[in-house]
Coordinates of C-alpha atoms in Angstrom, one line a residue:
X1 CA 41.2 35.9 -110.9
X2 CA 43.6 34.3 -108.4
X3 CA 42.0 34.4 -105.0
X4 CA 45.4 34.1 -103.5
X5 CA 46.4 37.5 -104.7
X6 CA 43.7 39.1 -102.7
X7 CA 44.7 37.3 -99.4
X8 CA 46.8 39.3 -96.9
X9 CA 50.3 38.0 -96.8
X10 CA 50.4 37.5 -93.1
X11 CA 47.3 35.2 -93.4
X12 CA 48.9 33.2 -96.2
X13 CA 51.8 32.4 -93.9
X14 CA 49.7 31.9 -90.7
X15 CA 49.9 28.5 -89.1
X16 CA 46.3 27.9 -87.9
X17 CA 45.6 27.0 -84.2
X18 CA 45.0 23.1 -83.7
X19 CA 42.6 22.3 -81.0
X20 CA 42.4 19.0 -79.2
X21 CA 39.2 18.0 -81.1
X22 CA 41.0 18.9 -84.4
X23 CA 43.8 16.6 -83.7
X24 CA 41.6 13.7 -82.6
X25 CA 38.1 13.8 -84.0
X26 CA 36.4 10.5 -82.9
X27 CA 34.0 11.0 -80.0
X28 CA 33.4 7.4 -79.1
X29 CA 32.4 6.8 -75.4
X30 CA 34.9 3.9 -75.4
X31 CA 37.7 6.5 -75.1
X32 CA 39.1 8.3 -72.2
X33 CA 39.4 11.9 -73.1
X34 CA 42.1 13.6 -71.0
X35 CA 43.7 15.7 -73.8
X36 CA 41.8 19.0 -73.5
X37 CA 42.0 20.1 -70.0
X38 CA 38.2 19.9 -69.6
X39 CA 36.3 19.3 -66.4
X40 CA 35.9 15.4 -66.3
X41 CA 32.5 15.5 -64.7
X42 CA 29.7 14.9 -67.1
X43 CA 26.9 17.6 -67.2
X44 CA 26.2 17.8 -70.9
X45 CA 28.3 20.7 -71.7
X46 CA 31.7 20.0 -69.9
X47 CA 33.2 18.9 -73.2
X48 CA 34.4 21.4 -75.9
X49 CA 32.0 21.4 -78.9
X50 CA 32.7 20.0 -82.2
X51 CA 35.0 22.7 -83.6
X52 CA 34.0 21.9 -87.3
X53 CA 30.2 21.7 -86.5
X54 CA 30.0 18.6 -88.7
X55 CA 26.4 17.5 -88.0
X56 CA 25.1 21.1 -88.5
X57 CA 26.9 21.5 -91.8
X58 CA 25.7 18.1 -93.0
X59 CA 22.1 19.2 -92.4
X60 CA 22.6 22.5 -94.2
X61 CA 24.5 20.6 -96.9
X62 CA 21.3 18.5 -97.5
X63 CA 18.9 21.5 -97.4
X64 CA 21.0 23.9 -99.6
X65 CA 22.5 21.2 -101.9
X66 CA 26.0 22.6 -101.2
X67 CA 28.9 20.4 -100.3
X68 CA 30.1 20.5 -96.6
X69 CA 33.5 21.7 -97.6
X70 CA 31.9 24.9 -99.1
X71 CA 30.3 25.8 -95.8
X72 CA 31.7 27.8 -92.8
X73 CA 29.7 28.7 -89.6
X74 CA 30.1 31.8 -87.6
X75 CA 28.8 33.2 -84.3
X76 CA 26.1 35.2 -86.0
X77 CA 26.8 36.4 -89.6
X78 CA 28.7 39.3 -88.1
X79 CA 31.6 37.0 -87.1
X80 CA 31.5 35.6 -90.6
X81 CA 31.8 39.2 -92.1
X82 CA 34.7 40.0 -89.7
X83 CA 36.6 37.0 -90.7
X84 CA 36.3 38.1 -94.3
X85 CA 37.6 41.5 -93.5
X86 CA 40.5 40.0 -91.7
X87 CA 41.5 37.7 -94.5
X88 CA 41.3 40.1 -97.5
X89 CA 41.7 43.5 -96.1
X90 CA 45.0 45.2 -95.0
X91 CA 44.4 47.7 -92.3
X92 CA 45.0 51.3 -93.1
X93 CA 45.6 50.4 -96.7
X94 CA 42.6 48.6 -98.3
X95 CA 39.1 49.7 -99.0
X96 CA 35.6 48.2 -99.4
X97 CA 32.5 49.3 -101.2
X98 CA 29.1 49.5 -99.7
X99 CA 25.6 50.5 -101.2
X100 CA 23.7 52.7 -98.8
X101 CA 21.0 52.4 -97.6
X102 CA 22.2 48.9 -96.4
X103 CA 23.1 46.9 -93.4
X104 CA 25.0 49.1 -91.0
X105 CA 27.5 46.4 -89.7
X106 CA 29.5 46.5 -92.9
X107 CA 30.7 50.0 -92.1
X108 CA 31.2 49.3 -88.5
X109 CA 33.3 46.1 -89.2
X110 CA 35.3 48.2 -91.7
X111 CA 36.1 50.9 -89.1
X112 CA 36.9 48.3 -86.5
X113 CA 39.4 46.8 -89.0
X114 CA 40.8 50.3 -90.1
X115 CA 39.4 49.8 -93.6
X116 CA 38.2 52.8 -95.6
X117 CA 34.6 52.6 -96.9
X118 CA 33.6 53.8 -100.3
X119 CA 29.8 54.5 -100.4
X120 CA 27.9 54.4 -103.7
X121 CA 24.3 55.1 -102.9
X122 CA 21.6 52.9 -104.6
X123 CA 19.5 54.6 -107.3
X124 CA 15.9 55.8 -106.9
X125 CA 14.6 52.2 -107.4
X126 CA 17.0 51.0 -104.7
X127 CA 19.2 49.3 -107.4
X128 CA 23.0 49.3 -107.6
X129 CA 24.7 51.9 -109.8
X130 CA 26.9 49.6 -111.6
X131 CA 29.0 52.1 -113.6
X132 CA 29.6 54.3 -110.5
X133 CA 30.6 51.2 -108.4
X134 CA 33.1 50.0 -111.0
X135 CA 34.4 53.6 -111.6
X136 CA 35.6 54.0 -107.9
X137 CA 37.5 50.7 -107.8
X138 CA 41.2 50.9 -107.3
X139 CA 44.0 48.5 -106.6
X140 CA 43.1 48.6 -102.9
X141 CA 39.5 47.8 -103.3
X142 CA 39.0 44.3 -101.9
X143 CA 35.3 43.8 -101.0
X144 CA 32.0 44.7 -102.5
X145 CA 29.0 44.1 -100.2
X146 CA 25.6 43.5 -102.0
X147 CA 22.6 42.9 -99.5
X148 CA 20.0 41.2 -101.5
X149 CA 17.2 41.2 -100.4
X150 CA 18.4 44.5 -99.1
X151 CA 17.9 46.0 -95.5
X152 CA 16.3 48.3 -95.0
X153 CA 14.7 48.7 -98.5
X154 CA 13.4 45.0 -98.6
X155 CA 14.1 44.6 -102.5
X156 CA 16.2 42.2 -104.3
X157 CA 18.8 43.4 -106.8
X158 CA 18.5 42.6 -110.4
X159 CA 20.3 39.4 -111.4
X160 CA 21.9 40.9 -114.4
X161 CA 23.4 43.7 -112.3
X162 CA 24.9 41.4 -109.9
X163 CA 26.2 39.2 -112.6
X164 CA 27.8 42.2 -114.2
X165 CA 29.5 43.1 -110.9
X166 CA 30.8 39.6 -110.5
X167 CA 32.4 39.5 -113.8
X168 CA 33.9 43.0 -113.6
X169 CA 34.8 43.6 -109.9
X170 CA 38.5 42.4 -109.2
X171 CA 37.8 41.6 -105.6
X172 CA 35.6 39.6 -103.5
X173 CA 31.8 40.1 -103.9
X174 CA 29.9 39.3 -100.7
X175 CA 26.1 38.7 -101.3
X176 CA 24.4 38.9 -98.0
X177 CA 21.1 36.8 -98.4
X178 CA 19.9 37.0 -94.8
X179 CA 16.3 37.5 -96.1
X180 CA 16.5 35.1 -99.3
X181 CA 14.0 32.6 -97.7
X182 CA 11.2 35.2 -98.1
X183 CA 11.9 35.9 -101.8
X184 CA 11.0 34.4 -105.0
X185 CA 14.4 35.3 -106.4
X186 CA 16.8 32.4 -106.7
X187 CA 19.7 32.3 -104.3
X188 CA 23.2 32.9 -105.6
X189 CA 24.2 29.6 -104.1
X190 CA 23.0 28.0 -107.3
X191 CA 25.9 29.8 -109.1
X192 CA 28.5 29.5 -106.6
X193 CA 30.7 27.3 -108.8
X194 CA 30.7 29.9 -111.6
X195 CA 32.4 32.7 -109.7
X196 CA 35.5 32.1 -107.6
X197 CA 35.2 35.5 -106.2
X198 CA 31.7 35.0 -104.8
X199 CA 30.8 34.7 -101.1
X200 CA 27.2 34.1 -100.1
X201 CA 26.2 34.7 -96.4
X202 CA 23.0 33.6 -94.9
X203 CA 21.6 33.2 -91.4
X204 CA 19.3 31.1 -89.1
X205 CA 18.1 34.4 -87.4
X206 CA 15.2 35.3 -89.8
X207 CA 13.3 32.6 -91.6
X208 CA 14.6 29.8 -89.2
X209 CA 13.5 31.8 -86.1
X210 CA 16.7 31.2 -84.3
X211 CA 18.0 34.9 -83.6
X212 CA 18.8 33.9 -80.0
X213 CA 21.4 31.2 -80.9
X214 CA 23.5 33.5 -83.2
X215 CA 24.4 31.2 -86.1
X216 CA 25.6 32.7 -89.5
X217 CA 26.5 30.7 -92.5
X218 CA 29.0 31.4 -95.1
X219 CA 29.1 29.6 -98.5
X220 CA 32.2 30.0 -100.9
X221 CA 34.8 28.1 -102.8
X222 CA 36.9 25.4 -101.0
X223 CA 39.8 27.8 -101.3
X224 CA 38.1 30.7 -99.6
X225 CA 36.5 28.5 -96.9
X226 CA 39.8 26.9 -96.1
X227 CA 41.5 30.3 -95.5
X228 CA 38.5 31.5 -93.4
X229 CA 38.8 28.3 -91.3
X230 CA 42.5 29.1 -90.8
X231 CA 41.8 32.3 -88.7
X232 CA 38.4 31.5 -87.1
X233 CA 38.4 30.8 -83.3
X234 CA 38.7 27.1 -82.6
X235 CA 35.4 26.5 -80.7
X236 CA 33.4 29.5 -82.1
X237 CA 30.0 27.7 -82.3
X238 CA 29.1 26.5 -78.8
X239 CA 27.5 23.2 -78.0
X240 CA 24.1 24.7 -77.1
X241 CA 23.8 26.5 -80.4
X242 CA 24.8 23.4 -82.4
X243 CA 22.1 21.5 -80.6
X244 CA 19.3 24.0 -81.2
X245 CA 20.4 24.4 -84.7
X246 CA 20.2 20.6 -85.4
X247 CA 16.6 20.6 -83.8
X248 CA 15.5 23.3 -86.2
X249 CA 17.1 22.1 -89.3
X250 CA 15.8 18.6 -88.7
X251 CA 12.2 20.0 -88.8
X252 CA 12.3 22.0 -92.1
X253 CA 8.6 21.4 -92.8
X254 CA 7.8 23.6 -89.8
X255 CA 10.2 26.2 -90.9
X256 CA 8.7 26.2 -94.3
X257 CA 5.2 26.5 -92.9
X258 CA 6.1 29.4 -90.8
X259 CA 7.6 31.1 -93.9
X260 CA 4.4 30.9 -95.7
X261 CA 2.5 32.4 -92.8
X262 CA 4.9 35.2 -92.8
X263 CA 4.4 35.8 -96.5
X264 CA 0.6 35.7 -96.2
X265 CA 0.8 38.2 -93.4
X266 CA 3.2 40.4 -95.4
X267 CA 0.5 40.5 -98.2
X268 CA -2.3 41.2 -95.7
X269 CA -0.2 43.9 -94.0
X270 CA 0.6 45.7 -97.3
X271 CA -3.1 45.7 -98.3
X272 CA -4.1 47.2 -94.8
X273 CA -1.3 49.7 -94.9
X274 CA -2.4 51.1 -98.2
X275 CA -5.6 52.3 -96.6
X276 CA -3.9 54.3 -93.8
X277 CA -4.5 58.0 -94.8
X278 CA -0.8 59.2 -93.9
X279 CA 1.0 56.3 -95.8
X280 CA 2.6 57.6 -98.9
X281 CA 4.5 54.6 -100.4
X282 CA 4.9 50.9 -99.6
X283 CA 7.9 49.6 -101.3
X284 CA 8.2 46.1 -102.9
X285 CA 9.3 43.5 -100.5
X286 CA 11.3 40.2 -100.8
X287 CA 12.0 40.2 -97.0
X288 CA 10.0 39.7 -93.9
X289 CA 9.5 43.4 -93.5
X290 CA 8.0 46.4 -95.3
X291 CA 9.6 49.8 -95.9
X292 CA 6.9 52.4 -95.7
X293 CA 7.0 56.1 -96.5
X294 CA 4.7 58.2 -94.4
X295 CA 4.1 61.9 -93.8
X296 CA 6.3 62.3 -90.7
X297 CA 8.3 59.2 -89.7
X298 CA 9.6 60.6 -86.4
X299 CA 6.2 61.7 -85.2
X300 CA 4.5 58.4 -86.3
X301 CA 7.4 56.5 -84.6
X302 CA 6.8 58.2 -81.3
X303 CA 3.0 57.9 -81.6
X304 CA 3.3 54.1 -81.9
X305 CA 5.8 53.9 -79.1
X306 CA 3.1 55.5 -76.9
X307 CA 0.8 52.7 -78.1
X308 CA 3.2 50.2 -77.0
X309 CA 4.4 49.2 -80.6
X310 CA 8.1 49.4 -81.5
X311 CA 9.0 49.8 -85.2
X312 CA 12.2 51.2 -86.9
X313 CA 12.6 54.6 -87.9
X314 CA 14.8 54.7 -91.0
X315 CA 14.3 58.4 -92.0
X316 CA 18.0 59.2 -91.7
X317 CA 19.1 56.5 -94.1
X318 CA 19.9 57.7 -97.7
X319 CA 16.8 57.6 -99.9
X320 CA 14.6 56.8 -96.8
X321 CA 13.3 60.1 -95.8
X322 CA 10.2 59.7 -93.6
X323 CA 10.4 56.0 -93.9
X324 CA 9.4 53.5 -91.2
X325 CA 10.3 49.7 -91.2
X326 CA 7.6 47.3 -90.1
X327 CA 8.6 43.7 -89.4
X328 CA 5.8 41.2 -90.2
X329 CA 4.6 40.0 -86.8
X330 CA 2.1 37.3 -85.9
X331 CA -1.5 37.8 -87.1
X332 CA -2.5 39.3 -83.7
X333 CA 0.5 41.6 -83.7
X334 CA -0.3 42.8 -87.3
X335 CA -3.9 43.5 -86.4
X336 CA -2.9 45.6 -83.4
X337 CA -0.6 47.6 -85.6
X338 CA -3.2 48.4 -88.1
X339 CA -5.8 49.1 -85.4
X340 CA -3.5 51.7 -83.7
X341 CA -2.3 53.2 -87.0
X342 CA -5.9 53.9 -87.7
X343 CA -6.4 55.9 -84.6
X344 CA -3.4 58.2 -85.2

């Protein structure tokens, strides 16, 4: 498959914006910088940030064992996803495939970019229906979104299923791995070189505890990363975000320790929820949350609100009738949840 054949023609011919820091990258204090129309009075953020986020990418490269040139950062994963739409999908012409129940922003971004959405619901085990997916593909189908581990179902998709789709889908396969750090399933980063049509997205919002800085990560071939870089805003990752990301990435031992605590609490929470009378099903989880089927999700949701506990009611999602989604909290938060559930 030639990736260039999937790229919009106007993007192929687009001349990217060149910022002042793209044209001159050295940041030595020996230089006088009067090239970017910045305020010259030093306050820590008066200069534009590194447009390539070189230090952050270097740290991610060391952690993930992926070359820097295969990494792109976005203002949250949503910006990364939007860039993917704008590179590969022609408005009012192309279409994408999503697999409900799944992350709702795929559809929102498609609608924003005037792209048709073809929905193939997951099967009763929340796994992709491979044949049904491939049957709806047409010459204008450019993107397939696989959220694995999936939100809101919490499960990972079977590797053989994903591999089959990668081999047979003649478009870009985007695997959203926002929750991969909570799973024993191996990341698809390890097979990035095998599939030129593969894009893997991750985030610092979940396992890294950095939701407030809005930093998403895209891993793909050099060819795909280069074209995404061509259209991204010049200073899309601000200085404060880059600093906080560097602090967190430099202390991966702490991040790993927090992940282990979340996994321990996930196990404990599952055990306790199994003893709640109105809990019907607790679905397998590879994420930092549990999808739980109860007798009446809307009633239980409102009862918990009255107790000062906010969960997510997913009952209106396909295949999730009467399901609540519980994020794994701290030990004290989880104890409070179970205590209040036992009073309902």
